[in-house]
C-alpha cells in the first residue's frame, strides 16, 4: 500500500505524549534532587523531543503520504459490553495541533528560564507547564470521547494550578477559583453531550460515531427532554458539546474567567491563550464536524455566540490599561472569529486561524512579559512610553505580532482572518437570515476594533513621553491588581525612577523565533491547508489537506466557493488591500495614531465625551457582577435562606417544636398522677357521673 513504508509508529506517539509527562514528574517530585537547572533541563528536553517527533509525524502525513493512525493502546476498563480505551487518532488535523502545542510550549519553557529566574516556585512552575503540555496532547491525540474528556479536565486542573501559582495573592486565588468554577458550568454541558452520544451510539469511539452519525441522528430523530416537547437529537448533542467549548474557549457568557487568568505568570498566559486550553474548544468542534453538520440550529447558535464574542469583547480591550489584559481581550475576540468560522461550516478556516493565532498571540504575550521585566514588574501602560529605544528587540517583535494580529496583507494573520471574514460574507449571502448577517458585520467591524486597541498598546508602551520617569512606588494596574511580581520578591513595589532594559536572550530568542512564523507561515500554507492548491496556488492538490478529517455538507461548503476565487497567496494579499476589512484596519490605525501619538489630548477629551460607554466597557457589561453577585451571590443567598428555613422550620418548629409539645403534654399528664387515693376515687366518681349522663342522654 502507498505510504506503508512511512507508517506512523505507535512507539513514536507514546514518546510524544509521555516525554512531557516524564519531565513534569521529575521536575515536580524530585525538585530538590535535580535543582533549578535540572528542572528546566529535563522539562525542556521532554517538550523538545515531543516537538521534534510531532514535526516528524506531520511530515509523514503531509509530505510522505502516510495513512492516518487510529488504534487503541490500552484498555482502561470494561463494563458489560462497553469498553473504554486509551488510544490515538492521528491525522493531519491532530498532527498540526501537536506541532503547534509543542512548538509554542517549547519556546515558553525556554522563555520561563529568564522570566521566573528568581521565583521560589521555579521547579514547581516547570513541572506544571510540562504537565499542561502532556494534558493538551492527550486531548488532541485521543480517538474517543472519554480520553478527550480526561484531557479536557486535565488542562482545566493544571490551568487552575497555574493561574493561582502565586497562591499567597488573594487576587490569584480568586482568579483560579473563578476559572475552575466557570469551566465546571461548561463541562457539565459537555458531559451531558458525551452521555447523549453514548446513549444513542452505544460507543464513545470517534470513528464509529462519525461513520454512523447520519444514520443514528441525521434522520430527524427526536428526544423528549421535557414531557411533550421533542428536540432534535443532533441539536441536543451538538449544543451540549458546544457548551463545553464555550467554557474552555471562553465564549460569551462563559468568557469571564479568561481576563482574570492574567493573575498567573506571563509564560502561562501565553500558553493558555495561544496553544493550549482555549484552543481545545475550537479543535473539538472541528473534530466533531460530522456531528455538527447535522444540526442547522446548533450551527446558528455557534455563529451567534462567536459573533457576539468577537465584537463585544474586543470593545472592552479598547479601554484596558493593563498591558496583559489588552492582549487577553484580544484573545477573546480572536476566539470569537474562530467560532464564527465554525458556525458557517468553515472548520478548516477556524483551525487555520487557531494555528496562525497561536504564533502571533504567544509572541504578543511574551513581548508583554518582556516589557514587564524591563519595567521592573510594571503592567500599567499609562506608566510606560518611549520604550522602543530601550527594548528594540521586544519593540520590533511586538510590531510584527501586531501587524499579524490586525490582518495586514502578507502577514500570517491576514490569510486566516480575512478568510474567516470572506467565509462569513459568503454565508450571509447564501443564508439570508439575521444571524448570518450579524455574524458577518461583527467580524468585519471587529477589524476596526482590533486595529485600534493594538496600535493603542504600541503607542502607549513604546512611543511618546517616557512616563515611567515620573512613576514612583505605585505599581498597580488600573483595576487594583498587583503587577506581575515574579522576581526579587518585591511584590510589585519599586522605589525610585524606573530604568528600562532589554530582556536577556532566553526571553528575546523565543520572541524572534515566534516572529518568523508570524510573518511567513500564512503565505506558505494558506493554499495547501485551506484551498487545496500548491503553495503558490498554481495547481490543485490531489486531495485537500483536511480530506477525510473535516466533513462538510455540500450545501454548507463556503470554503469550496472561496477556493474557486483563490489564485495564490500573492493575489489573495493584493486583493486584501481593496477589501473593506483593510480599510477598517486603516481607520483604527488612524484613530489610534491621532489619539495616542499625534495629539494625546484627544484621548482625554474622548474619555469625557464617551464617559458612559467607557464606564460600561470598564464594567465589562456587568458580566462579572452577573456571575459573582448574581449567580454566585444568588446561590449564597439561597443557601442562607435555606439555612434559616432549616433552623426555624425544620429544627425549630418540627424537631424542637414536637419535643417541646411532648414535654408540655407529659407535664399535664404528670399532674394527674398524684399518688393520693382520694384523688383517684374523686376522678372515678366524676367519670361515672359523665358515663351516666351519656347513657341517659342518648339511650332514653
XYZ file of C-alpha atoms in Angstrom, residues 59-681:
623
model
C 5.938 15.320 7.737
C 4.960 11.647 7.399
C 1.299 12.545 6.887
C 1.626 15.673 4.742
C 4.871 15.014 2.920
C 5.129 11.243 2.605
C 1.502 10.218 2.278
C 1.399 8.063 5.396
C -2.020 6.704 6.312
C -3.756 8.189 9.360
C -3.258 6.261 12.589
C -6.217 5.097 14.683
C -5.526 2.424 17.296
C -6.198 1.709 20.937
C -3.066 1.313 23.029
C -4.591 0.401 26.386
C -7.937 -0.866 27.702
C -8.960 1.367 30.571
C -11.927 -0.687 31.770
C -14.698 -2.988 30.534
C -18.239 -2.989 31.934
C -20.600 -5.440 30.271
C -20.402 -4.785 26.562
C -18.843 -1.338 26.946
C -15.078 -0.883 26.736
C -13.118 2.288 27.493
C -9.747 2.696 25.855
C -6.746 4.965 25.739
C -5.971 5.372 22.061
C -4.668 7.733 19.415
C -6.273 9.130 16.259
C -3.521 10.834 14.310
C -4.472 12.602 11.095
C -3.398 15.936 9.630
C -5.618 17.944 11.986
C -4.160 16.187 15.022
C -0.585 16.408 13.752
C -0.923 20.134 13.064
C -2.248 20.676 16.585
C 0.562 18.576 18.066
C 3.212 20.682 16.343
C 1.593 23.980 17.375
C 1.152 22.890 21.002
C 4.674 21.515 21.420
C 6.448 24.296 19.494
C 4.804 27.127 21.436
C 5.222 25.187 24.679
C 8.930 24.664 23.956
C 9.513 28.384 23.447
C 7.500 29.186 26.581
C 9.702 26.748 28.527
C 12.859 28.494 27.306
C 11.349 31.930 28.000
C 10.472 30.847 31.543
C 14.161 30.389 32.426
C 14.575 34.157 32.226
C 11.141 35.202 33.392
C 10.941 33.086 36.555
C 14.689 33.270 37.290
C 14.404 34.274 40.933
C 10.995 32.890 41.812
C 10.876 30.464 44.740
C 8.494 28.184 42.828
C 10.825 27.777 39.833
C 10.811 23.954 39.718
C 7.114 23.749 40.526
C 6.310 26.080 37.619
C 8.285 23.995 35.128
C 6.544 20.880 36.383
C 3.128 22.476 35.882
C 3.726 23.783 32.340
C 5.166 20.430 31.243
C 2.123 18.681 32.730
C -0.060 21.205 30.877
C 1.584 20.184 27.599
C 1.002 16.486 28.342
C -2.676 17.154 29.120
C -3.238 19.060 25.874
C -1.513 16.349 23.843
C -3.751 13.703 25.408
C -6.749 15.837 24.442
C -5.834 16.378 20.786
C -4.452 12.870 20.180
C -7.433 10.987 21.633
C -9.539 8.675 19.496
C -12.541 8.562 21.818
C -14.748 10.874 23.861
C -13.675 9.501 27.246
C -9.988 10.231 26.672
C -10.978 13.610 25.234
C -12.807 14.318 28.493
C -9.779 13.225 30.516
C -7.534 15.686 28.637
C -10.301 18.307 28.825
C -10.433 18.102 32.616
C -6.661 17.772 32.983
C -5.965 21.076 31.203
C -8.645 22.655 33.393
C -6.981 21.346 36.541
C -3.467 22.449 35.547
C -4.746 25.870 34.479
C -6.237 26.187 37.983
C -2.816 25.432 39.481
C -1.035 27.868 37.158
C -3.447 30.808 37.369
C -3.176 30.582 41.151
C 0.565 29.876 41.039
C 1.287 32.815 43.368
C -1.095 31.363 45.950
C -0.323 33.993 48.584
C -2.070 36.606 46.439
C -5.820 36.840 47.152
C -6.461 38.048 43.587
C -4.700 34.983 42.153
C -6.698 32.599 44.328
C -9.933 34.354 43.348
C -8.964 34.166 39.657
C -8.118 30.460 39.622
C -11.279 29.577 41.544
C -13.300 31.690 39.104
C -11.718 29.902 36.133
C -12.313 26.499 37.687
C -15.972 27.128 38.556
C -16.936 28.792 35.259
C -15.379 25.882 33.381
C -17.400 23.467 35.522
C -20.547 25.074 34.101
C -19.356 24.419 30.555
C -18.073 20.950 31.417
C -21.480 19.950 32.791
C -22.965 20.573 29.338
C -20.019 18.791 27.730
C -20.566 15.720 29.917
C -24.279 15.670 29.034
C -23.318 15.749 25.349
C -20.924 12.810 25.773
C -23.599 10.901 27.724
C -26.080 11.511 24.889
C -23.529 10.213 22.367
C -23.114 7.040 24.432
C -26.880 6.633 24.774
C -27.568 6.939 21.032
C -24.478 5.288 19.575
C -23.583 2.765 22.267
C -19.908 3.674 21.943
C -17.546 6.600 22.541
C -15.146 5.732 19.738
C -14.744 8.625 17.274
C -14.546 6.575 14.086
C -17.652 4.523 14.899
C -19.675 7.563 15.963
C -18.717 9.618 12.904
C -19.356 6.748 10.487
C -22.866 6.161 11.859
C -23.815 9.781 12.616
C -26.051 10.282 9.581
C -27.994 7.058 10.260
C -28.275 7.400 14.025
C -29.098 11.101 14.445
C -29.235 12.571 10.932
C -32.726 11.435 10.027
C -34.710 13.793 12.206
C -34.589 11.616 15.331
C -36.002 13.375 18.375
C -35.898 13.034 22.139
C -38.134 14.392 24.893
C -36.196 16.491 27.409
C -39.415 17.884 28.879
C -42.678 15.972 28.648
C -44.490 16.909 25.468
C -41.529 18.797 23.975
C -39.486 16.976 21.340
C -35.980 18.107 20.422
C -33.725 17.032 17.586
C -31.149 14.562 18.904
C -28.417 16.093 16.726
C -29.190 19.584 18.037
C -29.213 18.486 21.680
C -25.909 16.602 21.380
C -24.157 19.382 19.447
C -25.328 22.241 21.665
C -24.337 20.315 24.807
C -20.890 19.623 23.347
C -20.544 23.267 22.302
C -21.432 24.472 25.811
C -18.265 22.664 26.870
C -16.385 24.538 24.155
C -17.897 27.831 25.378
C -16.238 27.256 28.747
C -12.839 26.111 27.522
C -12.636 28.561 24.613
C -14.100 31.429 26.671
C -17.173 32.331 24.648
C -19.828 34.723 25.962
C -21.219 34.328 28.623
C -18.644 31.785 29.883
C -15.753 34.114 28.977
C -15.386 35.874 32.318
C -12.559 33.660 33.608
C -10.070 34.374 30.813
C -9.081 38.023 31.546
C -8.559 37.130 35.209
C -6.190 34.332 34.193
C -3.655 37.163 33.819
C -3.055 36.736 37.556
C -0.760 33.839 36.688
C 2.818 34.434 35.492
C 3.117 35.728 31.919
C 4.533 32.481 30.425
C 1.380 30.631 31.406
C -0.745 33.438 29.969
C 0.943 32.780 26.636
C 0.485 29.020 26.942
C -3.194 29.194 27.956
C -4.127 31.842 25.379
C -2.071 30.673 22.419
C -1.601 26.927 22.226
C -3.483 25.099 24.971
C -6.730 25.320 26.928
C -8.623 27.947 24.910
C -7.913 26.224 21.591
C -9.369 22.957 22.918
C -12.971 24.004 22.258
C -12.245 25.121 18.685
C -10.361 21.890 17.976
C -13.161 19.786 19.483
C -15.906 21.312 17.326
C -13.757 20.933 14.190
C -13.065 17.313 15.119
C -16.814 16.742 15.608
C -17.748 18.287 12.237
C -19.625 15.100 11.134
C -21.997 15.687 14.069
C -22.309 19.469 13.892
C -23.118 19.394 10.170
C -26.324 17.545 11.023
C -27.834 20.442 13.004
C -28.539 23.797 11.386
C -29.825 25.089 14.737
C -26.562 24.241 16.500
C -24.514 25.945 13.774
C -26.626 29.114 14.046
C -26.211 29.056 17.825
C -22.433 28.731 17.419
C -22.365 31.570 14.878
C -24.350 33.903 17.164
C -22.175 33.201 20.216
C -18.954 33.590 18.213
C -20.046 36.866 16.602
C -21.055 38.323 19.969
C -17.712 37.327 21.473
C -15.662 38.597 18.514
C -17.059 42.127 18.564
C -18.150 42.923 22.099
C -15.152 41.536 23.984
C -12.890 43.386 21.559
C -14.583 46.634 22.579
C -13.552 46.001 26.199
C -9.930 45.726 25.050
C -10.120 49.313 23.776
C -10.317 50.738 27.323
C -7.917 48.442 29.203
C -4.737 49.929 30.657
C -3.028 46.740 31.859
C -0.782 45.591 29.002
C -1.563 41.903 29.545
C -5.313 42.481 29.748
C -5.378 44.216 26.363
C -3.826 41.086 24.859
C -6.217 38.905 26.887
C -9.297 40.628 25.467
C -7.708 40.344 22.049
C -7.604 36.581 22.596
C -11.300 36.555 23.471
C -12.093 38.444 20.286
C -9.963 36.176 18.082
C -11.542 33.085 19.626
C -14.840 34.627 18.582
C -13.540 34.807 14.994
C -12.668 31.098 15.115
C -16.119 30.279 16.493
C -17.789 32.293 13.717
C -15.840 30.195 11.213
C -17.146 27.033 12.901
C -20.693 28.404 12.754
C -20.522 28.961 8.990
C -19.063 25.448 8.481
C -15.618 26.844 7.595
C -13.970 24.424 10.042
C -10.672 24.448 8.172
C -10.524 28.260 8.393
C -11.197 28.044 12.147
C -8.324 25.649 12.854
C -6.095 27.540 10.411
C -6.678 30.763 12.335
C -6.082 28.752 15.501
C -2.639 27.838 14.124
C -1.562 31.296 12.937
C -3.034 32.939 16.045
C -1.006 30.606 18.287
C 2.236 32.071 16.940
C 1.474 35.780 16.942
C -0.562 35.710 20.155
C 2.193 33.825 22.013
C 4.572 36.450 20.597
C 2.436 39.332 21.893
C 2.079 37.801 25.345
C 5.767 37.030 25.687
C 6.616 40.522 24.417
C 4.295 41.953 27.082
C 6.152 39.848 29.629
C 9.460 41.188 28.329
C 8.145 44.730 28.840
C 7.107 43.812 32.383
C 10.636 42.523 33.080
C 12.214 45.630 31.565
C 9.855 47.888 33.527
C 10.584 46.156 36.831
C 7.154 44.485 37.017
C 5.033 47.449 35.959
C 1.974 46.493 33.877
C 0.068 49.790 33.571
C 0.659 51.221 30.080
C -0.027 54.722 31.384
C 3.274 54.460 33.266
C 5.302 53.439 30.218
C 6.054 55.242 26.937
C 9.184 55.654 24.836
C 10.403 52.096 25.405
C 11.328 51.356 21.795
C 14.849 52.766 22.179
C 15.454 50.815 25.403
C 13.969 47.493 24.231
C 14.489 47.300 20.449
C 14.071 43.523 20.059
C 10.908 43.498 22.143
C 9.595 46.512 20.213
C 10.142 45.146 16.715
C 8.779 41.710 17.564
C 5.735 43.420 19.095
C 5.243 45.336 15.859
C 5.386 42.089 13.889
C 2.879 40.440 16.236
C 0.584 43.464 15.977
C 0.694 43.539 12.168
C -0.165 39.828 12.118
C -2.996 40.289 14.621
C -4.730 43.116 12.768
C -4.599 41.183 9.493
C -2.040 43.154 7.496
C -1.781 41.640 3.991
C 1.122 39.193 3.564
C 1.347 38.581 7.344
C 0.110 35.237 8.660
C -2.896 36.661 10.494
C -4.207 38.192 7.279
C -4.581 34.872 5.463
C -6.540 33.233 8.278
C -8.550 36.220 9.498
C -9.509 37.525 6.056
C -10.609 34.026 5.050
C -12.980 33.938 8.026
C -14.427 37.353 7.075
C -14.870 36.213 3.458
C -16.477 32.939 4.616
C -18.883 34.877 6.859
C -19.734 37.173 3.932
C -20.388 34.198 1.642
C -22.556 32.544 4.290
C -24.545 35.769 4.831
C -25.100 35.996 1.069
C -26.365 32.399 0.892
C -28.260 32.075 4.193
C -30.415 35.227 4.098
C -31.082 35.279 7.845
C -30.299 37.834 10.525
C -27.840 35.608 12.402
C -25.675 35.225 9.293
C -25.778 38.980 8.654
C -24.985 39.693 12.318
C -22.034 37.293 12.144
C -20.572 38.989 9.075
C -20.859 42.545 10.430
C -19.433 41.515 13.784
C -16.222 40.099 12.302
C -15.948 42.940 9.788
C -16.300 45.740 12.360
C -14.073 43.717 14.666
C -11.217 44.522 12.274
C -11.503 48.213 13.220
C -11.685 47.416 16.946
C -8.660 45.095 16.771
C -6.597 47.677 14.936
C -7.467 50.435 17.403
C -6.580 48.599 20.630
C -3.464 47.038 19.061
C -1.960 50.362 17.994
C -3.111 51.979 21.234
C -0.980 49.400 23.059
C 2.017 50.098 20.807
C 1.799 53.878 21.190
C 1.244 53.882 24.961
C 4.053 51.392 25.547
C 6.758 52.224 23.031
C 6.154 55.802 21.827
C 5.672 59.268 23.245
C 6.736 60.672 26.598
C 8.775 58.475 28.947
C 6.124 58.490 31.662
C 7.909 55.874 33.778
C 10.372 58.541 34.925
C 7.555 60.169 36.859
C 6.189 56.967 38.392
C 7.246 56.129 41.931
C 6.365 53.162 44.021
C 2.775 52.535 42.919
C 2.839 49.551 40.635
C -0.784 48.614 40.459
C -2.825 48.150 37.331
C -5.945 50.111 36.550
C -8.138 47.654 38.382
C -6.113 47.404 41.536
C -4.303 44.185 40.697
C -0.656 43.901 41.522
C 1.929 43.872 38.804
C 3.451 40.597 37.690
C 5.763 40.425 40.689
C 7.750 37.347 39.980
C 11.328 38.210 40.798
C 13.294 39.667 43.673
C 10.283 39.152 45.951
C 9.405 42.824 45.505
C 5.691 42.021 45.056
C 5.191 44.814 42.619
C 6.842 47.637 44.553
C 9.784 49.509 43.182
C 11.140 52.722 44.616
C 12.688 55.484 42.560
C 12.603 56.115 38.798
C 12.414 53.021 36.601
C 15.300 52.463 34.159
C 14.059 50.118 31.399
C 16.345 47.488 29.901
C 16.186 44.833 27.201
C 15.429 41.338 28.453
C 18.029 38.520 28.496
C 18.495 36.252 25.465
C 16.374 33.424 26.913
C 13.467 35.889 26.705
C 14.253 37.587 23.381
C 15.176 34.387 21.474
C 11.631 32.941 21.756
C 10.297 36.326 20.584
C 12.394 36.165 17.429
C 11.524 32.509 16.797
C 7.801 33.312 17.126
C 8.088 36.427 14.934
C 9.300 34.346 11.972
C 6.137 32.188 11.594
C 4.022 35.241 12.454
C 5.280 36.721 9.190
C 5.787 33.725 6.918
C 3.652 30.732 7.830
C 0.435 32.103 6.356
C 1.979 32.791 2.946
C 3.378 29.270 2.597
C 0.446 27.275 3.993
C -2.775 29.060 3.017
C -3.001 27.339 -0.387
C -2.356 23.744 0.744
C -4.272 23.920 4.035
C -7.343 25.947 3.052
C -7.851 25.808 -0.687
C -6.298 22.530 -1.802
C -3.609 24.041 -4.047
C 0.160 24.074 -4.077
C 1.995 26.822 -2.198
C 1.677 29.416 -4.948
C -1.867 28.446 -5.897
C -0.990 27.263 -9.404
C -2.112 23.627 -9.245
C -4.797 21.731 -7.398
C -3.597 19.053 -4.984
C -4.997 15.513 -5.455
C -6.711 15.737 -2.072
C -7.412 18.695 0.250
C -5.258 18.912 3.387
C -8.166 18.062 5.702
C -9.690 15.401 3.425
C -11.307 12.655 5.482
C -10.882 14.701 8.663
C -13.398 17.532 8.334
C -16.800 16.705 6.823
C -18.932 19.474 5.327
C -22.306 19.026 3.631
C -22.485 20.246 0.038
C -24.952 22.990 0.975
C -22.591 24.348 3.656
C -19.362 24.358 1.654
C -18.436 28.063 1.814
C -14.729 27.178 1.639
C -15.315 25.412 -1.672
C -16.800 28.607 -3.098
C -13.872 30.680 -1.809
C -11.429 28.170 -3.310
C -12.806 28.927 -6.782
C -11.602 32.534 -6.393
C -8.192 31.694 -4.870
C -5.263 32.400 -7.190
C -2.344 32.136 -4.797
C -1.156 33.954 -1.669
C 0.167 36.976 -3.566
C -3.103 37.644 -5.402
C -5.027 36.996 -2.185
C -2.937 39.565 -0.277
C -3.130 42.149 -3.079
C -6.889 41.721 -3.190
C -6.863 42.246 0.589
C -5.688 45.849 0.114
C -9.032 46.609 -1.563
C -11.209 44.691 0.907
C -13.446 46.536 3.405
C -11.616 44.904 6.324
C -8.317 46.535 5.326
C -9.877 49.999 5.199
C -11.391 49.459 8.626
C -7.945 48.413 9.876
C -6.537 51.655 8.436
C -9.314 53.625 10.163
C -8.456 52.014 13.507
C -4.762 52.755 12.941
C -5.506 56.389 12.033
C -7.729 56.939 15.077
C -5.202 55.369 17.476
C -2.381 57.388 15.895
C -4.309 60.629 16.282
C -5.329 59.951 19.877
C -2.165 58.423 21.314
C 0.708 59.791 19.224
C -0.167 62.861 17.189
C -2.380 64.626 19.761
C -2.687 62.747 23.093
C -5.061 65.397 24.463
C -7.726 63.901 22.162
C -7.753 60.780 24.345
C -8.675 62.850 27.412
C -11.430 64.641 25.504
C -12.772 61.329 24.188
C -12.761 59.907 27.741
C -15.005 62.760 28.894
C -17.221 62.695 25.810
C -17.791 58.937 25.936
C -17.750 58.582 29.724
C -20.889 56.406 29.848
C -19.912 53.784 27.237
C -16.374 53.709 28.666
C -17.863 53.045 32.110
C -19.949 50.213 30.634
C -16.849 48.731 28.979
C -14.729 49.098 32.126
C -17.541 47.330 33.971
C -17.370 44.558 31.322
C -21.102 44.956 30.548
C -21.805 43.880 34.142
C -20.974 40.256 33.301
C -18.689 39.873 36.317
C -21.436 41.250 38.537
C -23.912 38.853 36.930
C -21.722 35.864 37.727
C -20.312 36.965 41.092
C -23.239 38.866 42.592
C -25.986 37.255 40.539
C -25.323 33.544 40.164
C -22.738 33.053 42.922
C -24.316 35.667 45.216
C -27.776 34.286 44.485
C -26.545 30.822 45.400
C -25.120 32.128 48.667
C -28.393 33.975 49.405
C -30.390 30.850 48.622
C -28.099 28.903 50.956
C -28.660 31.422 53.737
C -32.438 31.310 53.236
C -32.266 27.529 53.262
C -30.194 27.581 56.445
C -32.662 29.943 58.123
C -35.549 27.733 56.997
C -33.708 24.726 58.352
C -33.118 26.469 61.674
C -36.597 27.986 62.081
C -38.908 25.447 60.427
C -37.244 22.032 60.465
C -35.094 22.347 63.595
C -37.249 24.959 65.343
C -40.863 24.078 64.580
C -40.783 20.414 63.605
C -37.926 18.802 65.556
C -37.619 21.037 68.611
C -41.314 22.059 68.496
C -42.557 18.455 68.646
C -40.155 17.785 71.527
C -41.456 20.812 73.440
C -45.096 19.810 72.813
C -44.432 16.270 74.043
C -42.781 17.656 77.173
C -45.690 20.024 77.815
C -48.286 17.269 77.317
C -46.311 14.930 79.553
C -46.201 17.634 82.232
C -50.007 17.883 82.192
C -50.395 14.124 82.458
C -47.825 14.014 85.232
C -50.009 16.304 87.415
C -52.881 13.831 87.161
C -50.764 11.092 88.709
C -50.647 12.455 92.295
C -50.369 9.097 94.146
C -53.229 10.048 96.571
C -56.133 7.559 96.893
C -58.886 10.165 97.325
C -57.793 11.896 94.062
C -58.259 8.641 92.169
C -61.649 7.985 93.925
